[in-house]
XYZ file of C-alpha atoms in Angstrom:
557
model
C -36.139 4.981 25.309
C -32.482 4.055 24.808
C -30.926 0.756 25.834
C -28.457 2.390 28.243
C -30.268 2.486 31.569
C -27.448 1.605 33.976
C -27.883 -2.163 33.657
C -25.086 -4.166 31.975
C -26.229 -5.057 28.439
C -26.824 -8.754 27.803
C -24.346 -10.491 25.487
C -27.133 -11.072 22.974
C -27.182 -7.294 22.384
C -23.743 -7.543 20.796
C -24.929 -9.754 17.940
C -24.675 -7.186 15.083
C -27.738 -8.235 13.069
C -29.965 -8.527 16.121
C -28.723 -5.232 17.552
C -29.356 -3.495 14.231
C -32.935 -4.813 14.156
C -33.579 -3.595 17.699
C -32.085 -0.146 17.162
C -33.966 0.305 13.884
C -37.222 0.550 15.859
C -35.908 3.489 17.889
C -36.061 7.144 16.975
C -33.108 9.357 16.118
C -32.728 10.865 19.613
C -32.484 7.423 21.239
C -29.929 6.228 18.712
C -27.803 9.322 19.375
C -27.575 8.083 22.979
C -27.008 4.478 21.873
C -24.100 5.618 19.711
C -22.238 6.532 22.927
C -22.381 3.036 24.484
C -19.388 1.427 22.783
C -17.650 1.229 19.416
C -19.845 -1.604 18.063
C -23.054 0.085 19.119
C -21.757 3.387 17.785
C -21.171 2.037 14.281
C -24.642 0.485 14.049
C -26.442 3.457 15.627
C -24.643 5.979 13.403
C -25.557 3.958 10.312
C -29.215 4.223 11.315
C -28.990 7.911 12.260
C -27.503 8.961 8.934
C -29.046 6.387 6.583
C -31.836 8.808 5.634
C -31.166 12.545 5.692
C -34.229 14.759 5.516
C -32.500 17.816 6.972
C -29.832 19.182 4.599
C -28.374 21.799 6.998
C -27.896 19.095 9.664
C -25.784 17.144 7.165
C -23.821 20.215 6.039
C -23.164 21.115 9.648
C -21.099 17.955 10.032
C -18.424 19.539 7.844
C -17.967 22.809 9.744
C -19.905 24.955 12.212
C -22.456 27.217 10.521
C -23.587 30.771 11.111
C -26.857 32.323 10.024
C -27.306 35.860 8.705
C -30.950 36.609 7.996
C -32.173 33.949 5.552
C -28.631 32.924 4.552
C -26.571 30.254 6.297
C -22.808 29.935 5.707
C -19.843 28.059 7.141
C -17.812 29.977 9.687
C -14.757 29.379 7.481
C -13.531 27.467 4.447
C -13.638 23.655 4.978
C -10.142 22.092 4.980
C -8.882 18.519 4.528
C -9.332 17.726 8.235
C -12.968 18.819 8.053
C -13.503 16.594 5.035
C -11.859 13.595 6.737
C -14.240 13.955 9.688
C -17.236 14.565 7.390
C -16.522 11.435 5.318
C -17.063 9.149 8.317
C -20.685 10.273 8.326
C -21.159 10.901 4.602
C -20.330 7.262 3.779
C -23.381 6.188 5.776
C -25.928 8.276 3.847
C -28.171 6.249 1.541
C -31.046 8.701 1.062
C -30.935 12.512 0.812
C -34.109 14.579 0.652
C -34.162 18.327 0.130
C -36.969 20.750 -0.669
C -36.044 24.365 -1.299
C -37.539 26.782 1.190
C -36.878 30.328 2.288
C -33.433 29.633 3.794
C -30.442 29.876 1.465
C -27.660 27.286 1.719
C -26.104 28.038 -1.674
C -22.913 29.519 -0.153
C -22.276 26.353 1.868
C -22.888 24.125 -1.163
C -20.540 26.251 -3.266
C -17.830 26.003 -0.589
C -18.251 22.240 -0.564
C -17.949 22.085 -4.361
C -14.710 24.121 -4.267
C -12.973 22.372 -1.368
C -14.103 18.740 -1.573
C -11.342 16.141 -1.532
C -13.360 13.518 -3.416
C -15.637 13.852 -6.431
C -18.492 11.960 -4.750
C -19.461 13.653 -1.504
C -22.027 10.956 -0.590
C -20.466 7.896 -2.256
C -23.073 5.358 -1.087
C -26.121 7.464 -1.890
C -28.799 5.480 -3.749
C -31.845 7.796 -3.439
C -31.743 11.519 -4.178
C -34.766 13.786 -3.745
C -34.059 17.378 -4.789
C -37.049 19.671 -5.197
C -36.146 23.194 -6.216
C -37.759 26.398 -7.435
C -34.956 28.372 -9.071
C -32.090 27.720 -11.456
C -29.386 28.140 -8.811
C -30.801 25.409 -6.569
C -31.304 23.232 -9.643
C -27.626 23.472 -10.586
C -26.457 22.467 -7.105
C -28.294 19.138 -7.319
C -25.395 17.889 -9.445
C -23.149 17.890 -6.359
C -24.886 14.709 -5.185
C -25.316 12.942 -8.535
C -23.137 9.929 -9.304
C -23.282 6.504 -10.920
C -24.452 4.610 -7.833
C -27.671 6.612 -7.458
C -30.628 4.399 -8.373
C -33.703 6.454 -7.434
C -34.263 10.116 -8.343
C -37.096 12.431 -7.296
C -36.490 15.833 -8.843
C -38.150 19.012 -10.104
C -37.941 19.931 -13.775
C -36.096 23.076 -14.912
C -37.979 26.353 -14.299
C -40.134 27.384 -17.254
C -38.158 30.599 -17.749
C -34.924 28.674 -18.381
C -34.234 29.169 -22.128
C -32.746 25.729 -22.764
C -33.642 22.776 -20.589
C -31.695 20.050 -22.391
C -28.537 20.411 -20.273
C -30.538 19.593 -17.132
C -31.629 16.250 -18.557
C -28.145 15.574 -19.919
C -26.784 15.994 -16.383
C -29.233 13.373 -15.135
C -28.374 10.597 -17.579
C -24.671 11.456 -17.844
C -24.109 11.480 -14.084
C -26.657 8.787 -13.082
C -26.808 6.376 -16.039
C -27.962 3.407 -13.947
C -31.158 4.932 -12.547
C -33.971 2.482 -11.786
C -36.609 5.054 -10.802
C -37.276 8.609 -11.895
C -40.015 10.735 -10.338
C -40.288 14.030 -12.239
C -42.203 17.024 -10.806
C -43.157 19.543 -13.535
C -45.482 22.587 -13.254
C -46.011 23.069 -17.007
C -47.151 21.201 -20.117
C -45.482 18.044 -21.425
C -45.192 19.573 -24.888
C -42.547 22.020 -23.574
C -40.042 19.266 -22.746
C -41.354 16.189 -24.575
C -38.242 15.935 -26.801
C -35.971 16.185 -23.733
C -37.932 13.490 -21.893
C -37.692 11.181 -24.902
C -33.907 11.636 -24.989
C -33.738 11.063 -21.224
C -35.637 7.765 -21.517
C -33.425 6.559 -24.370
C -30.347 7.273 -22.247
C -31.492 5.378 -19.128
C -31.520 1.728 -20.251
C -31.896 0.316 -16.717
C -35.015 2.308 -15.869
C -37.755 0.273 -14.177
C -40.222 2.869 -12.899
C -41.343 6.320 -14.033
C -43.639 8.715 -12.199
C -44.721 11.817 -14.123
C -47.406 14.479 -13.690
C -50.869 13.898 -15.091
C -51.187 14.440 -18.881
C -47.500 13.532 -19.391
C -47.919 10.103 -20.940
C -48.337 11.315 -24.491
C -48.413 8.887 -27.420
C -44.725 9.564 -28.147
C -43.589 9.096 -24.553
C -45.623 5.921 -24.109
C -44.254 4.567 -27.393
C -40.710 5.176 -26.149
C -41.458 3.523 -22.810
C -42.835 0.469 -24.617
C -39.395 -0.128 -26.151
C -37.567 -0.135 -22.803
C -36.608 -3.617 -21.613
C -36.945 -3.163 -17.862
C -39.908 -0.798 -17.408
C -42.478 -2.376 -15.101
C -44.269 0.662 -13.622
C -45.631 3.607 -15.631
C -47.399 5.873 -13.185
C -48.674 9.444 -12.900
C -49.831 11.402 -9.879
C -52.605 13.967 -9.684
C -52.247 17.385 -8.131
C -49.889 20.379 -7.974
C -47.242 18.611 -5.879
C -46.427 16.365 -8.838
C -47.215 19.108 -11.353
C -50.049 20.211 -13.582
C -49.736 19.296 -17.226
C -52.239 20.189 -19.924
C -55.094 17.962 -21.016
C -54.654 18.873 -24.696
C -51.339 16.947 -24.781
C -53.187 13.626 -24.413
C -56.310 14.309 -26.461
C -54.859 11.991 -29.101
C -53.781 8.593 -27.784
C -52.164 6.456 -30.476
C -48.922 4.879 -29.179
C -46.956 2.863 -31.717
C -46.266 -0.619 -30.366
C -43.689 -2.939 -31.877
C -43.091 -6.620 -31.322
C -41.805 -7.171 -27.784
C -43.424 -3.984 -26.464
C -43.584 -3.579 -22.689
C -41.902 -6.938 -21.984
C -42.141 -6.772 -18.174
C -44.707 -4.065 -17.393
C -47.285 -4.813 -14.716
C -48.553 -1.371 -13.603
C -49.871 1.111 -16.194
C -51.577 4.511 -15.820
C -53.219 6.268 -18.789
C -55.205 9.448 -19.389
C -57.132 8.949 -22.632
C -60.528 8.456 -24.268
C -62.130 5.115 -23.473
C -62.428 4.207 -27.136
C -58.716 4.840 -27.672
C -57.820 2.648 -24.697
C -60.117 -0.119 -25.969
C -58.354 -0.049 -29.353
C -54.967 0.096 -27.616
C -55.715 -3.057 -25.626
C -57.030 -4.843 -28.718
C -53.934 -3.977 -30.776
C -51.073 -6.325 -31.533
C -48.343 -6.298 -28.857
C -50.638 -4.602 -26.302
C -49.534 -4.901 -22.634
C -52.151 -7.524 -21.796
C -50.146 -9.049 -18.934
C -50.513 -6.024 -16.673
C -51.871 -6.609 -13.188
C -52.803 -2.971 -12.438
C -54.493 -0.442 -14.735
C -55.361 3.131 -13.783
C -57.432 4.989 -16.375
C -58.653 8.588 -16.163
C -60.530 10.573 -18.765
C -62.041 14.042 -18.866
C -64.224 13.420 -21.912
C -67.893 12.553 -21.448
C -68.570 8.916 -22.308
C -71.638 6.761 -22.733
C -72.132 3.726 -20.457
C -71.845 1.530 -23.546
C -68.237 2.694 -23.999
C -67.435 1.804 -20.401
C -68.988 -1.620 -20.955
C -67.031 -2.167 -24.191
C -63.755 -1.359 -22.435
C -64.542 -3.719 -19.558
C -65.423 -6.504 -21.996
C -62.069 -6.034 -23.740
C -60.174 -6.044 -20.440
C -62.030 -9.149 -19.238
C -61.043 -10.968 -22.441
C -57.480 -9.691 -22.883
C -56.089 -8.822 -19.448
C -56.802 -11.932 -17.425
C -54.080 -11.164 -14.877
C -55.593 -7.856 -13.752
C -55.838 -7.598 -9.981
C -56.355 -3.815 -9.676
C -58.549 -1.697 -11.959
C -59.315 2.019 -11.523
C -61.616 3.901 -13.913
C -62.021 7.641 -13.286
C -64.621 9.318 -15.529
C -63.862 12.918 -14.619
C -66.006 14.921 -17.029
C -67.669 17.804 -15.148
C -68.314 20.537 -17.730
C -71.887 21.692 -18.292
C -74.949 21.498 -16.066
C -74.877 18.902 -13.325
C -78.355 17.550 -14.025
C -79.115 13.851 -13.881
C -79.449 12.153 -17.266
C -80.615 8.580 -16.504
C -79.462 7.235 -19.876
C -75.877 8.222 -18.967
C -75.850 6.475 -15.594
C -73.616 3.451 -15.131
C -75.602 0.338 -14.206
C -74.732 -3.060 -12.810
C -74.956 -4.486 -16.337
C -72.364 -1.905 -17.426
C -69.949 -3.214 -14.817
C -70.813 -6.904 -14.992
C -67.732 -7.868 -17.105
C -65.429 -7.175 -14.128
C -66.854 -10.300 -12.510
C -65.184 -12.283 -15.308
C -61.711 -11.148 -14.273
C -60.507 -14.107 -12.165
C -57.765 -12.262 -10.254
C -59.407 -8.882 -9.682
C -59.323 -7.885 -6.005
C -59.444 -4.073 -6.297
C -61.954 -2.120 -8.365
C -62.795 1.585 -8.398
C -65.143 3.508 -10.639
C -65.839 7.252 -10.430
C -68.502 9.244 -12.304
C -70.410 12.500 -11.862
C -73.754 10.619 -11.893
C -74.675 8.109 -9.171
C -74.592 4.447 -10.119
C -77.962 2.922 -10.914
C -77.592 -0.267 -8.895
C -80.116 -2.035 -6.645
C -79.782 -3.892 -3.354
C -80.474 -7.170 -5.160
C -77.614 -6.455 -7.566
C -75.326 -5.570 -4.663
C -76.152 -8.985 -3.194
C -75.202 -10.672 -6.463
C -72.009 -8.627 -6.761
C -70.851 -9.453 -3.236
C -71.781 -13.147 -3.396
C -69.839 -13.635 -6.646
C -66.741 -11.783 -5.412
C -65.472 -13.386 -2.169
C -61.846 -12.483 -2.972
C -62.634 -8.744 -3.036
C -60.206 -6.575 -1.045
C -61.051 -3.000 -2.090
C -64.177 -1.665 -3.804
C -65.206 1.909 -4.608
C -68.564 2.113 -6.360
C -68.693 5.819 -7.178
C -69.161 7.007 -3.607
C -68.837 10.710 -4.477
C -71.118 11.600 -7.418
C -71.649 15.314 -7.971
C -75.326 14.769 -8.760
C -76.329 13.824 -5.234
C -80.098 13.357 -5.087
C -80.778 10.029 -6.791
C -80.350 7.156 -4.330
C -80.796 3.456 -5.002
C -78.896 2.185 -1.941
C -79.167 2.610 1.804
C -77.213 1.171 4.734
C -78.464 -2.325 3.911
C -76.031 -2.340 0.971
C -73.206 -2.925 3.471
C -74.626 -6.194 4.770
C -73.899 -8.461 1.735
C -70.245 -7.371 1.678
C -69.843 -8.167 5.368
C -71.420 -11.572 4.788
C -69.652 -12.622 1.568
C -66.306 -10.744 1.398
C -64.070 -11.714 4.346
C -60.948 -10.080 2.829
C -62.535 -6.685 2.155
C -60.324 -3.907 3.582
C -61.820 -0.822 1.916
C -65.429 -0.225 0.863
C -66.828 2.977 -0.650
C -70.530 3.389 -1.467
C -73.002 6.200 -2.175
C -75.963 5.716 0.170
C -79.013 7.371 1.623
C -78.131 6.543 5.210
C -81.540 6.349 6.827
C -82.734 3.836 9.402
C -82.005 0.536 7.692
C -85.019 -1.788 7.644
C -83.327 -5.086 8.443
C -85.550 -8.113 8.981
C -85.644 -8.984 12.718
C -84.355 -12.507 12.036
C -81.420 -11.312 9.926
C -78.203 -11.463 11.900
C -75.742 -8.630 11.215
C -72.411 -10.309 10.643
C -69.586 -7.778 11.194
C -66.794 -7.208 8.697
C -63.667 -9.142 9.543
C -60.988 -7.083 7.781
C -62.548 -3.709 6.941
C -60.242 -0.799 7.812
C -61.816 2.021 5.742
C -65.481 2.757 5.021
C -65.791 5.712 2.638
C -69.125 7.488 2.264
C -68.163 10.274 -0.168
C -71.189 12.502 -0.791
C -73.674 10.114 0.842
C -76.449 11.546 2.991
C -76.940 10.813 6.708
C -80.267 11.790 8.307
C -79.963 10.708 11.944
C -76.336 10.550 13.042
C -77.023 8.567 16.225
C -79.033 5.912 14.404
C -76.511 5.645 11.555
C -73.612 5.293 14.002
C -75.504 2.630 15.963
C -76.123 0.596 12.797
C -72.531 0.891 11.598
C -71.225 -0.187 15.012
C -72.803 -3.618 14.395
C -70.825 -4.032 11.166
C -67.522 -2.166 11.533
C -64.654 -3.863 13.385
C -62.473 -1.991 15.912
C -60.084 0.393 14.194
C -62.266 0.841 11.123
C -62.022 4.434 9.890
C -64.961 6.357 8.443
C -63.667 8.332 5.472
C -65.490 11.569 4.625
C -64.780 13.925 1.764
C -64.321 14.210 -1.970
C -61.322 13.831 -4.275
C -62.684 15.657 -7.338
C -60.758 18.858 -6.609
C -57.434 16.978 -6.612
C -57.656 16.048 -10.293
C -55.990 17.812 -13.186
C -58.794 19.479 -15.100
C -59.771 22.994 -14.081
C -63.451 21.971 -14.208
C -62.733 19.409 -11.478
C -60.644 21.713 -9.314
C -63.170 24.569 -9.481
C -66.573 23.030 -8.764
C -69.682 25.215 -8.649
C -70.375 26.922 -5.325
C -73.789 25.252 -5.047
C -72.219 21.807 -5.348
C -69.533 22.611 -2.768
C -72.106 24.017 -0.334
C -74.236 20.871 -0.568
C -71.184 18.661 -0.068
C -70.150 20.666 3.018
C -73.699 20.461 4.378
C -73.577 16.675 4.100
C -70.268 16.434 5.919
C -71.686 17.766 9.211
C -73.822 14.743 10.233
C -71.108 12.362 9.061
C -68.600 14.107 11.320
C -70.903 13.290 14.251
C -71.090 9.670 13.097
C -67.293 9.601 12.840
C -66.955 10.775 16.454
C -69.554 8.345 17.797
C -68.535 5.249 15.863
C -65.325 4.262 17.724
C -67.094 4.544 21.086
C -70.042 2.438 19.947
C -67.782 -0.154 18.319
C -65.899 -0.524 21.588
C -69.175 -0.915 23.507
C -70.374 -3.582 21.048
C -67.069 -5.372 21.421
C -67.310 -5.348 25.218
C -70.913 -6.605 25.013
C -69.866 -9.469 22.746
C -66.956 -10.365 25.039
C -69.230 -10.347 28.103
C -71.830 -12.424 26.267
C -69.162 -14.881 25.153
C -67.765 -15.114 28.683
C -71.268 -15.708 30.054
C -71.942 -18.427 27.484
C -68.635 -20.090 28.341
C -69.495 -19.925 32.040
C -72.934 -21.450 31.448
C -71.380 -24.181 29.299
C -68.817 -24.856 32.024
C -71.566 -25.150 34.649
C -73.522 -27.532 32.429
C -70.413 -29.677 31.970
C -69.731 -29.725 35.723
C -73.370 -30.572 36.422
C -73.317 -33.414 33.885
C -70.152 -34.872 35.428
C -71.623 -34.735 38.948
C -74.829 -36.369 37.798
C -72.882 -39.082 35.980
C -70.830 -39.706 39.116
C -74.010 -40.029 41.213
C -75.632 -42.170 38.502
C -78.477 -39.695 38.174
C -80.138 -39.294 34.837
C -80.513 -35.774 33.529
C -84.274 -36.017 33.458
C -84.625 -37.703 36.886
C -86.688 -35.828 39.424
C -85.097 -34.778 42.690
C -88.428 -35.197 44.592
C -88.614 -38.349 46.769
C -92.105 -39.691 47.297
């Protein structure tokens, strides 16, 4: 709803900062109306309308009217200096431009703009450019929006069929030398462009954050990053949207660290063997001051290697607040081998990390952990905010926990926002005298490949513990990871997972209704208790006024 409803605006609505804050909560359509109120409102509303551009043709249409022929859109004539003068009033407001190549072709319009522009920088105040392309022609047109004031770049890599890719990377650091963030989307192996990436990193001295596809942080690239003075986030993303590298590029993990390596890094993501990471963290000049570590590996490891890594981290990385360990080996038969299960003793060193608030571990075998150990874990970790204890094992028929495992976390962890456990969700045998204290902050409960037998009973139990708004998360993430063995799970495994989803979907539908009913019951009970207490107080005051003792009899003999 716009602020122009016939009533004279209050003078307070002409305070620029306050007006900007108010209009920032409105959508684009409302601010289009607000821009027509007066000159002051127009300037502020237009700034908000054009600050982020997610629709390239809408922006191009500001220059001249467009006409569409099939899948091609062109200007109805060549832009002239008057068109550019009008366009600049809007172009100066653009801070973020996002474009993803689709079926429609705007290349003719972009070429006309390149030929007729009156200034070198078409969007002079642009600081974030996202340009995701599929072909060489769209790639080349990204340079139209590159300039020295751009600080954040999200961009595809050159198509694989392009013979030489170096010029693409030269364009990036020559035109945008002051980049702080680069997010590179690449659908092929790191080895193809490793030399170009190394040159790119050397030429961007102000870089603070890099996001690459999985399997892109090779030893050479990580060594180069360690020498950069301002790098504080080294991150990769899983999945085809970011790109699919090749696991063989990170089989060897031996970065060379020099004195002063990683001077300000706090967030680090690695794909490597656990033993290599343990040696890396024990080496001189290791980045021991990190606060977040994400580690994935596709090699099968023994629990002892997991334990050794955690011991090293607990001794060296005392500032860690977030730790993610993804053991993503799937190859071979998915048959339980008890000796390879992770136990509570395997994980015990994490309790020695004084600042750890987020911990996730993922493994194909279920954790071998008891209810008594869950009680110890929860009682010793009151600062816990997010915990995922391997909720989605692919070997799904060895349970050590049931719904009772939730109770200690609700009792001991008041800050817990996300909890993920693998459980056999049967009727929980809670002692009649044991009060079920609900979670205070929980917003996500993830059950992964857990099993639910009686949906109504499970939902009823969870409604005692889950606060309003808590979301039940169902599903697996295995198929989002980089290895083919993860993405292409056996049909039998997928069928069993799908079978387990059905009762949980019923629980998910029932839970919000039951939570609301529990809440209303508690509110009614509280109101009744307050009413009884009020009556007792009134009665006591009346008796005091009449000088009647509480235990006096009202019968007169």
